[in-house]
């Protein structure tokens, strides 16, 4: 299809469509499961009933009037683009951000791409001996991300559509409390899902699982450290939180790298996204129920800014917690 024509019909920049066209080329795609099988799969992926209903309503069945030729082309080529990087572990935009208000086919196009890749990545997991429980727990992050996006009125998805390609390529694994991303610089990158208290005991158990998991299932990769990039590592939080709080105890595991501002990464935005799950609510309308919520609001009101920080500690264990 003509790239400029597709871009015009999709209402997105031509260079983003051209990127999909160049990277996917004529590489193989993957089929979606049948619509009759979709409810069970969505349930297994922890997709909530309201999100599942929308996904099923927009299902790309043959002849569906919701699916224009350019949407079908983008779905097919986005699947091919992600599949071509199976085993990759870097962030990968699967395609352009779409005007999601135009209906379920537009809103969930990259969800359908994810669903088409479940069997592909499950086969990859099997080839590496990854247990079924780890495989499904990892892939079920789809449901969590859809629920968060719904709570954020669609503000979360531009980040999430890239994030979920890690799961769909075998680049990330959920091992208890933490998610662990394979790397290419001798470090496993840690991510902290919104799934309950970040207790030292839960973190220790997850790290221990990772220490056994990666040598067993990816023996060719040699990791010497755990690393993390997050607003949770901002040392300014210690001005507000008690020393025995879970966040401060998590911070103490890491040696921080020098702070530097990164293009496109705003610490205030990241904190608001994760603490309040909103980016457009005025500060005076945000809840102040917890110490953390009050800290976030008061810090910004004082004209100060939160930082996204990166740190690491040896895989053998941190100095303290």
mmCIF file of C-alpha atoms in Angstrom:
data_model
loop_
_atom_site.group_PDB
_atom_site.id
_atom_site.type_symbol
_atom_site.label_atom_id
_atom_site.label_comp_id
_atom_site.label_asym_id
_atom_site.label_seq_id
_atom_site.Cartn_x
_atom_site.Cartn_y
_atom_site.Cartn_z
ATOM 1 C CA UNK A 1 0.000 0.000 0.000
ATOM 2 C CA UNK A 2 1.099 3.583 -0.638
ATOM 3 C CA UNK A 3 2.609 4.900 2.586
ATOM 4 C CA UNK A 4 1.341 8.461 2.171
ATOM 5 C CA UNK A 5 -2.159 7.223 1.387
ATOM 6 C CA UNK A 6 -2.186 4.907 4.416
ATOM 7 C CA UNK A 7 -0.888 7.690 6.672
ATOM 8 C CA UNK A 8 -3.548 10.075 5.412
ATOM 9 C CA UNK A 9 -6.338 7.577 5.995
ATOM 10 C CA UNK A 10 -5.020 6.747 9.458
ATOM 11 C CA UNK A 11 -4.453 10.389 10.377
ATOM 12 C CA UNK A 12 -0.860 9.788 11.505
ATOM 13 C CA UNK A 13 2.562 11.072 10.339
ATOM 14 C CA UNK A 14 3.750 9.441 7.121
ATOM 15 C CA UNK A 15 7.205 8.768 8.611
ATOM 16 C CA UNK A 16 5.672 6.523 11.285
ATOM 17 C CA UNK A 17 3.874 4.433 8.675
ATOM 18 C CA UNK A 18 7.049 4.351 6.603
ATOM 19 C CA UNK A 19 8.931 2.984 9.630
ATOM 20 C CA UNK A 20 6.470 0.085 9.917
ATOM 21 C CA UNK A 21 6.725 -0.490 6.164
ATOM 22 C CA UNK A 22 10.547 -0.558 6.247
ATOM 23 C CA UNK A 23 10.951 -2.702 9.355
ATOM 24 C CA UNK A 24 8.198 -5.196 8.627
ATOM 25 C CA UNK A 25 8.646 -5.400 4.860
ATOM 26 C CA UNK A 26 7.299 -8.724 3.648
ATOM 27 C CA UNK A 27 8.192 -10.590 6.868
ATOM 28 C CA UNK A 28 5.615 -13.101 8.140
ATOM 29 C CA UNK A 29 2.793 -12.007 10.410
ATOM 30 C CA UNK A 30 0.820 -14.304 12.738
ATOM 31 C CA UNK A 31 -2.908 -15.091 12.828
ATOM 32 C CA UNK A 32 -5.247 -14.023 15.583
ATOM 33 C CA UNK A 33 -7.049 -16.711 17.522
ATOM 34 C CA UNK A 34 -10.635 -17.291 16.465
ATOM 35 C CA UNK A 35 -13.177 -15.009 18.064
ATOM 36 C CA UNK A 36 -14.833 -18.022 19.730
ATOM 37 C CA UNK A 37 -11.574 -18.745 21.551
ATOM 38 C CA UNK A 38 -10.923 -15.116 22.479
ATOM 39 C CA UNK A 39 -12.971 -14.877 25.728
ATOM 40 C CA UNK A 40 -11.003 -17.691 27.379
ATOM 41 C CA UNK A 41 -7.704 -16.200 26.220
ATOM 42 C CA UNK A 42 -8.625 -12.717 27.446
ATOM 43 C CA UNK A 43 -9.580 -14.159 30.832
ATOM 44 C CA UNK A 44 -6.232 -15.969 31.013
ATOM 45 C CA UNK A 45 -4.524 -12.652 30.287
ATOM 46 C CA UNK A 46 -6.374 -11.014 33.213
ATOM 47 C CA UNK A 47 -8.365 -8.688 30.952
ATOM 48 C CA UNK A 48 -11.310 -7.217 32.846
ATOM 49 C CA UNK A 49 -14.847 -7.852 31.543
ATOM 50 C CA UNK A 50 -15.376 -4.243 30.425
ATOM 51 C CA UNK A 51 -12.146 -4.222 28.425
ATOM 52 C CA UNK A 52 -12.825 -7.727 27.057
ATOM 53 C CA UNK A 53 -16.271 -6.632 25.845
ATOM 54 C CA UNK A 54 -14.749 -3.748 23.881
ATOM 55 C CA UNK A 55 -12.061 -5.979 22.401
ATOM 56 C CA UNK A 56 -14.604 -8.572 21.310
ATOM 57 C CA UNK A 57 -16.895 -5.881 19.859
ATOM 58 C CA UNK A 58 -14.099 -4.687 17.598
ATOM 59 C CA UNK A 59 -12.720 -8.123 16.692
ATOM 60 C CA UNK A 60 -11.136 -8.023 13.193
ATOM 61 C CA UNK A 61 -13.301 -10.661 11.603
ATOM 62 C CA UNK A 62 -13.395 -10.952 7.801
ATOM 63 C CA UNK A 63 -15.868 -8.513 6.351
ATOM 64 C CA UNK A 64 -16.153 -6.393 9.494
ATOM 65 C CA UNK A 65 -17.041 -2.813 8.477
ATOM 66 C CA UNK A 66 -14.944 -1.546 11.394
ATOM 67 C CA UNK A 67 -11.776 -2.700 9.688
ATOM 68 C CA UNK A 68 -10.739 -0.595 6.717
ATOM 69 C CA UNK A 69 -7.969 -1.849 4.388
ATOM 70 C CA UNK A 70 -5.410 0.499 5.939
ATOM 71 C CA UNK A 71 -6.252 -0.723 9.478
ATOM 72 C CA UNK A 72 -5.927 -4.337 8.395
ATOM 73 C CA UNK A 73 -2.611 -3.535 6.721
ATOM 74 C CA UNK A 74 -1.285 -1.833 9.858
ATOM 75 C CA UNK A 75 -2.385 -4.695 12.105
ATOM 76 C CA UNK A 76 -0.751 -7.297 9.873
ATOM 77 C CA UNK A 77 2.508 -5.354 9.502
ATOM 78 C CA UNK A 78 2.695 -4.419 13.194
ATOM 79 C CA UNK A 79 2.447 -8.091 14.116
ATOM 80 C CA UNK A 80 5.204 -8.842 11.599
ATOM 81 C CA UNK A 81 7.398 -6.021 12.946
ATOM 82 C CA UNK A 82 7.235 -7.297 16.538
ATOM 83 C CA UNK A 83 7.549 -10.950 15.525
ATOM 84 C CA UNK A 84 10.694 -10.171 13.545
ATOM 85 C CA UNK A 85 12.376 -9.116 16.790
ATOM 86 C CA UNK A 86 11.363 -12.224 18.770
ATOM 87 C CA UNK A 87 13.857 -12.582 21.609
ATOM 88 C CA UNK A 88 14.638 -8.865 21.592
ATOM 89 C CA UNK A 89 14.669 -6.959 24.854
ATOM 90 C CA UNK A 90 14.709 -3.268 23.921
ATOM 91 C CA UNK A 91 11.649 -1.032 23.874
ATOM 92 C CA UNK A 92 9.999 -1.314 20.471
ATOM 93 C CA UNK A 93 7.209 0.950 19.168
ATOM 94 C CA UNK A 94 4.959 -1.435 17.192
ATOM 95 C CA UNK A 95 3.466 1.337 15.087
ATOM 96 C CA UNK A 96 2.067 4.864 15.164
ATOM 97 C CA UNK A 97 -0.218 6.118 17.920
ATOM 98 C CA UNK A 98 -3.747 6.049 16.506
ATOM 99 C CA UNK A 99 -6.756 8.325 17.124
ATOM 100 C CA UNK A 100 -8.349 5.846 19.511
ATOM 101 C CA UNK A 101 -11.609 7.768 19.849
ATOM 102 C CA UNK A 102 -12.578 6.498 16.389
ATOM 103 C CA UNK A 103 -13.796 3.166 17.756
ATOM 104 C CA UNK A 104 -12.717 -0.217 19.150
ATOM 105 C CA UNK A 105 -10.743 -1.267 16.072
ATOM 106 C CA UNK A 106 -8.622 1.871 16.396
ATOM 107 C CA UNK A 107 -8.503 1.804 20.182
ATOM 108 C CA UNK A 108 -7.359 -1.803 20.459
ATOM 109 C CA UNK A 109 -5.380 -2.426 17.282
ATOM 110 C CA UNK A 110 -2.180 -3.116 19.222
ATOM 111 C CA UNK A 111 -4.074 -5.334 21.657
ATOM 112 C CA UNK A 112 -5.064 -7.517 18.689
ATOM 113 C CA UNK A 113 -1.402 -7.557 17.637
ATOM 114 C CA UNK A 114 -0.456 -8.726 21.148
ATOM 115 C CA UNK A 115 -3.095 -11.463 21.065
ATOM 116 C CA UNK A 116 -1.802 -12.693 17.695
ATOM 117 C CA UNK A 117 1.679 -12.997 19.197
ATOM 118 C CA UNK A 118 0.698 -15.008 22.294
ATOM 119 C CA UNK A 119 1.244 -18.375 20.612
ATOM 120 C CA UNK A 120 4.479 -17.115 19.030
ATOM 121 C CA UNK A 121 6.023 -15.992 22.304
ATOM 122 C CA UNK A 122 4.657 -19.007 24.182
ATOM 123 C CA UNK A 123 6.572 -21.208 21.733
ATOM 124 C CA UNK A 124 9.673 -19.094 22.394
ATOM 125 C CA UNK A 125 9.166 -19.573 26.131
ATOM 126 C CA UNK A 126 8.783 -23.319 25.619
ATOM 127 C CA UNK A 127 12.001 -23.459 23.576
ATOM 128 C CA UNK A 128 13.795 -21.892 26.548
ATOM 129 C CA UNK A 129 12.133 -24.120 29.125
ATOM 130 C CA UNK A 130 10.228 -21.260 30.760
ATOM 131 C CA UNK A 131 7.551 -22.754 33.053
ATOM 132 C CA UNK A 132 3.921 -22.221 32.121
ATOM 133 C CA UNK A 133 3.148 -20.321 35.304
ATOM 134 C CA UNK A 134 5.871 -17.756 34.577
ATOM 135 C CA UNK A 135 4.807 -17.513 30.938
ATOM 136 C CA UNK A 136 1.161 -16.798 31.728
ATOM 137 C CA UNK A 137 1.915 -14.517 34.690
ATOM 138 C CA UNK A 138 4.138 -12.441 32.423
ATOM 139 C CA UNK A 139 1.672 -12.221 29.559
ATOM 140 C CA UNK A 140 -1.212 -11.388 31.916
ATOM 141 C CA UNK A 141 0.277 -7.937 32.367
ATOM 142 C CA UNK A 142 -1.917 -7.057 29.381
ATOM 143 C CA UNK A 143 -4.992 -6.994 31.606
ATOM 144 C CA UNK A 144 -3.287 -4.803 34.196
ATOM 145 C CA UNK A 145 -2.205 -2.291 31.562
ATOM 146 C CA UNK A 146 -5.638 -2.108 29.986
ATOM 147 C CA UNK A 147 -7.203 -1.501 33.410
ATOM 148 C CA UNK A 148 -4.723 1.279 34.137
ATOM 149 C CA UNK A 149 -5.340 2.859 30.741
ATOM 150 C CA UNK A 150 -9.087 2.806 31.361
ATOM 151 C CA UNK A 151 -8.550 4.478 34.723
ATOM 152 C CA UNK A 152 -6.371 7.097 32.990
ATOM 153 C CA UNK A 153 -8.982 7.762 30.289
ATOM 154 C CA UNK A 154 -6.626 6.604 27.557
ATOM 155 C CA UNK A 155 -3.621 8.658 28.698
ATOM 156 C CA UNK A 156 -1.554 5.587 29.517
ATOM 157 C CA UNK A 157 -1.647 3.686 26.261
ATOM 158 C CA UNK A 158 1.033 5.525 24.208
ATOM 159 C CA UNK A 159 3.642 4.210 26.674
ATOM 160 C CA UNK A 160 1.977 0.847 27.216
ATOM 161 C CA UNK A 161 1.826 -0.151 23.546
ATOM 162 C CA UNK A 162 5.651 -0.071 23.463
ATOM 163 C CA UNK A 163 6.033 -1.591 26.923
ATOM 164 C CA UNK A 164 3.963 -4.658 26.049
ATOM 165 C CA UNK A 165 6.211 -5.589 23.129
ATOM 166 C CA UNK A 166 8.753 -6.690 25.757
ATOM 167 C CA UNK A 167 6.329 -9.352 26.964
ATOM 168 C CA UNK A 168 5.351 -10.375 23.424
ATOM 169 C CA UNK A 169 8.999 -10.966 22.392
ATOM 170 C CA UNK A 170 10.286 -12.839 25.438
ATOM 171 C CA UNK A 171 12.312 -9.883 26.684
ATOM 172 C CA UNK A 172 10.691 -9.620 30.117
ATOM 173 C CA UNK A 173 9.543 -12.053 32.817
ATOM 174 C CA UNK A 174 7.385 -11.598 35.898
ATOM 175 C CA UNK A 175 8.955 -13.460 38.789
ATOM 176 C CA UNK A 176 6.913 -12.726 41.879
ATOM 177 C CA UNK A 177 6.790 -9.076 42.939
ATOM 178 C CA UNK A 178 9.142 -7.726 40.253
ATOM 179 C CA UNK A 179 9.375 -7.906 36.495
ATOM 180 C CA UNK A 180 12.828 -8.678 35.124
ATOM 181 C CA UNK A 181 13.963 -7.440 31.713
ATOM 182 C CA UNK A 182 16.789 -9.136 29.892
ATOM 183 C CA UNK A 183 19.615 -6.803 28.925
ATOM 184 C CA UNK A 184 22.695 -6.455 26.773
ATOM 185 C CA UNK A 185 24.947 -4.680 29.288
ATOM 186 C CA UNK A 186 25.420 -7.384 31.928
ATOM 187 C CA UNK A 187 22.434 -6.154 33.956
ATOM 188 C CA UNK A 188 18.876 -7.362 34.466
ATOM 189 C CA UNK A 189 16.565 -4.366 34.525
ATOM 190 C CA UNK A 190 13.948 -4.385 37.287
ATOM 191 C CA UNK A 191 10.399 -3.063 36.879
ATOM 192 C CA UNK A 192 7.860 -2.635 39.658
ATOM 193 C CA UNK A 193 4.276 -3.449 38.661
ATOM 194 C CA UNK A 194 1.347 -2.003 40.574
ATOM 195 C CA UNK A 195 0.599 -5.213 42.453
ATOM 196 C CA UNK A 196 0.696 -4.604 46.157
ATOM 197 C CA UNK A 197 3.229 -3.600 48.825
ATOM 198 C CA UNK A 198 6.879 -3.494 47.838
ATOM 199 C CA UNK A 199 7.990 -5.334 50.959
ATOM 200 C CA UNK A 200 11.653 -6.299 51.390
ATOM 201 C CA UNK A 201 10.622 -9.944 51.744
ATOM 202 C CA UNK A 202 8.717 -9.914 48.432
ATOM 203 C CA UNK A 203 11.600 -8.161 46.683
ATOM 204 C CA UNK A 204 14.145 -10.621 48.094
ATOM 205 C CA UNK A 205 12.052 -13.576 46.926
ATOM 206 C CA UNK A 206 11.746 -12.133 43.418
ATOM 207 C CA UNK A 207 15.487 -11.435 43.175
ATOM 208 C CA UNK A 208 16.264 -14.972 44.314
ATOM 209 C CA UNK A 209 13.969 -16.357 41.631
ATOM 210 C CA UNK A 210 15.750 -14.264 38.995
ATOM 211 C CA UNK A 211 19.172 -15.448 40.158
ATOM 212 C CA UNK A 212 18.084 -19.013 39.401
ATOM 213 C CA UNK A 213 15.833 -18.274 36.401
ATOM 214 C CA UNK A 214 18.201 -16.573 33.970
ATOM 215 C CA UNK A 215 21.180 -18.983 34.201
ATOM 216 C CA UNK A 216 18.740 -21.879 33.750
ATOM 217 C CA UNK A 217 16.714 -20.546 30.830
ATOM 218 C CA UNK A 218 19.201 -18.164 29.157
ATOM 219 C CA UNK A 219 22.574 -19.753 29.929
ATOM 220 C CA UNK A 220 24.340 -17.813 27.181
ATOM 221 C CA UNK A 221 23.633 -14.506 28.914
ATOM 222 C CA UNK A 222 25.903 -13.433 31.754
ATOM 223 C CA UNK A 223 24.472 -10.942 34.228
ATOM 224 C CA UNK A 224 26.476 -9.381 37.040
ATOM 225 C CA UNK A 225 24.021 -6.772 38.322
ATOM 226 C CA UNK A 226 20.408 -5.764 38.795
ATOM 227 C CA UNK A 227 19.566 -2.276 37.575
ATOM 228 C CA UNK A 228 16.498 -0.080 37.750
ATOM 229 C CA UNK A 229 15.372 3.254 36.360
ATOM 230 C CA UNK A 230 12.438 4.774 38.210
ATOM 231 C CA UNK A 231 11.019 7.739 40.084
ATOM 232 C CA UNK A 232 11.007 5.346 43.058
ATOM 233 C CA UNK A 233 14.792 5.821 43.256
ATOM 234 C CA UNK A 234 14.560 9.619 43.607
ATOM 235 C CA UNK A 235 16.442 10.359 46.871
ATOM 236 C CA UNK A 236 14.178 13.382 47.443
ATOM 237 C CA UNK A 237 11.521 10.907 48.593
ATOM 238 C CA UNK A 238 13.530 10.436 51.806
ATOM 239 C CA UNK A 239 12.602 13.985 52.805
ATOM 240 C CA UNK A 240 9.014 12.819 53.175
ATOM 241 C CA UNK A 241 8.972 9.073 53.847
ATOM 242 C CA UNK A 242 10.067 7.287 57.029
ATOM 243 C CA UNK A 243 13.334 5.363 56.899
ATOM 244 C CA UNK A 244 11.543 2.057 57.417
ATOM 245 C CA UNK A 245 9.114 2.599 54.513
ATOM 246 C CA UNK A 246 9.150 0.027 51.739
ATOM 247 C CA UNK A 247 10.216 2.617 49.160
ATOM 248 C CA UNK A 248 13.198 3.871 51.169
ATOM 249 C CA UNK A 249 14.271 0.317 51.955
ATOM 250 C CA UNK A 250 14.052 -0.484 48.229
ATOM 251 C CA UNK A 251 16.188 2.581 47.435
ATOM 252 C CA UNK A 252 18.901 1.489 49.866
ATOM 253 C CA UNK A 253 19.656 -1.535 47.706
ATOM 254 C CA UNK A 254 20.982 0.642 44.878
ATOM 255 C CA UNK A 255 24.034 2.707 44.092
ATOM 256 C CA UNK A 256 22.685 5.624 42.081
ATOM 257 C CA UNK A 257 24.193 6.893 38.875
ATOM 258 C CA UNK A 258 24.711 10.668 38.592
ATOM 259 C CA UNK A 259 21.470 12.456 37.787
ATOM 260 C CA UNK A 260 20.905 13.571 34.230
ATOM 261 C CA UNK A 261 17.808 14.812 32.468
ATOM 262 C CA UNK A 262 16.737 12.497 29.673
ATOM 263 C CA UNK A 263 14.893 13.749 26.589
ATOM 264 C CA UNK A 264 11.203 12.909 26.698
ATOM 265 C CA UNK A 265 11.315 11.690 30.306
ATOM 266 C CA UNK A 266 9.741 14.060 32.844
ATOM 267 C CA UNK A 267 10.025 12.991 36.471
ATOM 268 C CA UNK A 268 6.883 14.874 37.515
ATOM 269 C CA UNK A 269 4.874 13.170 34.773
ATOM 270 C CA UNK A 270 6.172 9.741 35.786
ATOM 271 C CA UNK A 271 5.279 10.261 39.446
ATOM 272 C CA UNK A 272 1.772 11.498 38.634
ATOM 273 C CA UNK A 273 1.265 8.604 36.211
ATOM 274 C CA UNK A 274 2.119 5.936 38.759
ATOM 275 C CA UNK A 275 0.952 7.451 42.048
ATOM 276 C CA UNK A 276 -2.356 8.939 40.857
ATOM 277 C CA UNK A 277 -2.920 7.322 37.439
ATOM 278 C CA UNK A 278 -3.794 10.692 35.948
ATOM 279 C CA UNK A 279 -1.915 13.373 34.035
ATOM 280 C CA UNK A 280 -4.563 16.073 33.737
ATOM 281 C CA UNK A 281 -6.144 16.360 37.195
ATOM 282 C CA UNK A 282 -5.288 19.651 38.970
ATOM 283 C CA UNK A 283 -3.122 19.232 42.052
ATOM 284 C CA UNK A 284 -5.826 20.575 44.368
ATOM 285 C CA UNK A 285 -8.169 17.801 43.216
ATOM 286 C CA UNK A 286 -5.777 14.911 43.750
ATOM 287 C CA UNK A 287 -6.256 12.664 46.800
ATOM 288 C CA UNK A 288 -4.041 13.175 49.844
ATOM 289 C CA UNK A 289 -4.817 9.949 51.681
ATOM 290 C CA UNK A 290 -1.264 8.582 51.955
ATOM 291 C CA UNK A 291 2.111 9.972 52.951
ATOM 292 C CA UNK A 292 3.324 9.367 49.386
ATOM 293 C CA UNK A 293 0.397 11.200 47.803
ATOM 294 C CA UNK A 294 0.895 14.202 50.070
ATOM 295 C CA UNK A 295 4.623 14.196 49.359
ATOM 296 C CA UNK A 296 4.139 14.209 45.595
ATOM 297 C CA UNK A 297 1.671 17.085 45.698
ATOM 298 C CA UNK A 298 3.528 19.241 48.236
ATOM 299 C CA UNK A 299 6.847 18.811 46.422
ATOM 300 C CA UNK A 300 5.424 20.026 43.113
ATOM 301 C CA UNK A 301 3.451 22.838 44.772
ATOM 302 C CA UNK A 302 6.715 24.070 46.318
ATOM 303 C CA UNK A 303 8.082 24.575 42.795
ATOM 304 C CA UNK A 304 10.364 21.557 42.989
ATOM 305 C CA UNK A 305 10.546 18.657 40.555
ATOM 306 C CA UNK A 306 10.758 14.908 40.896
ATOM 307 C CA UNK A 307 13.579 13.012 39.241
ATOM 308 C CA UNK A 308 13.737 9.766 37.311
ATOM 309 C CA UNK A 309 16.879 8.075 38.622
ATOM 310 C CA UNK A 310 18.853 4.987 37.664
ATOM 311 C CA UNK A 311 20.838 2.729 39.970
ATOM 312 C CA UNK A 312 22.225 -0.799 40.276
ATOM 313 C CA UNK A 313 23.600 -3.346 42.703
ATOM 314 C CA UNK A 314 25.590 -6.581 42.237
ATOM 315 C CA UNK A 315 23.551 -9.631 41.399
ATOM 316 C CA UNK A 316 25.098 -11.340 44.406
ATOM 317 C CA UNK A 317 23.201 -8.958 46.663
ATOM 318 C CA UNK A 318 22.990 -5.282 47.678
ATOM 319 C CA UNK A 319 24.909 -3.768 50.553
ATOM 320 C CA UNK A 320 21.764 -3.303 52.616
ATOM 321 C CA UNK A 321 18.025 -2.721 52.548
#
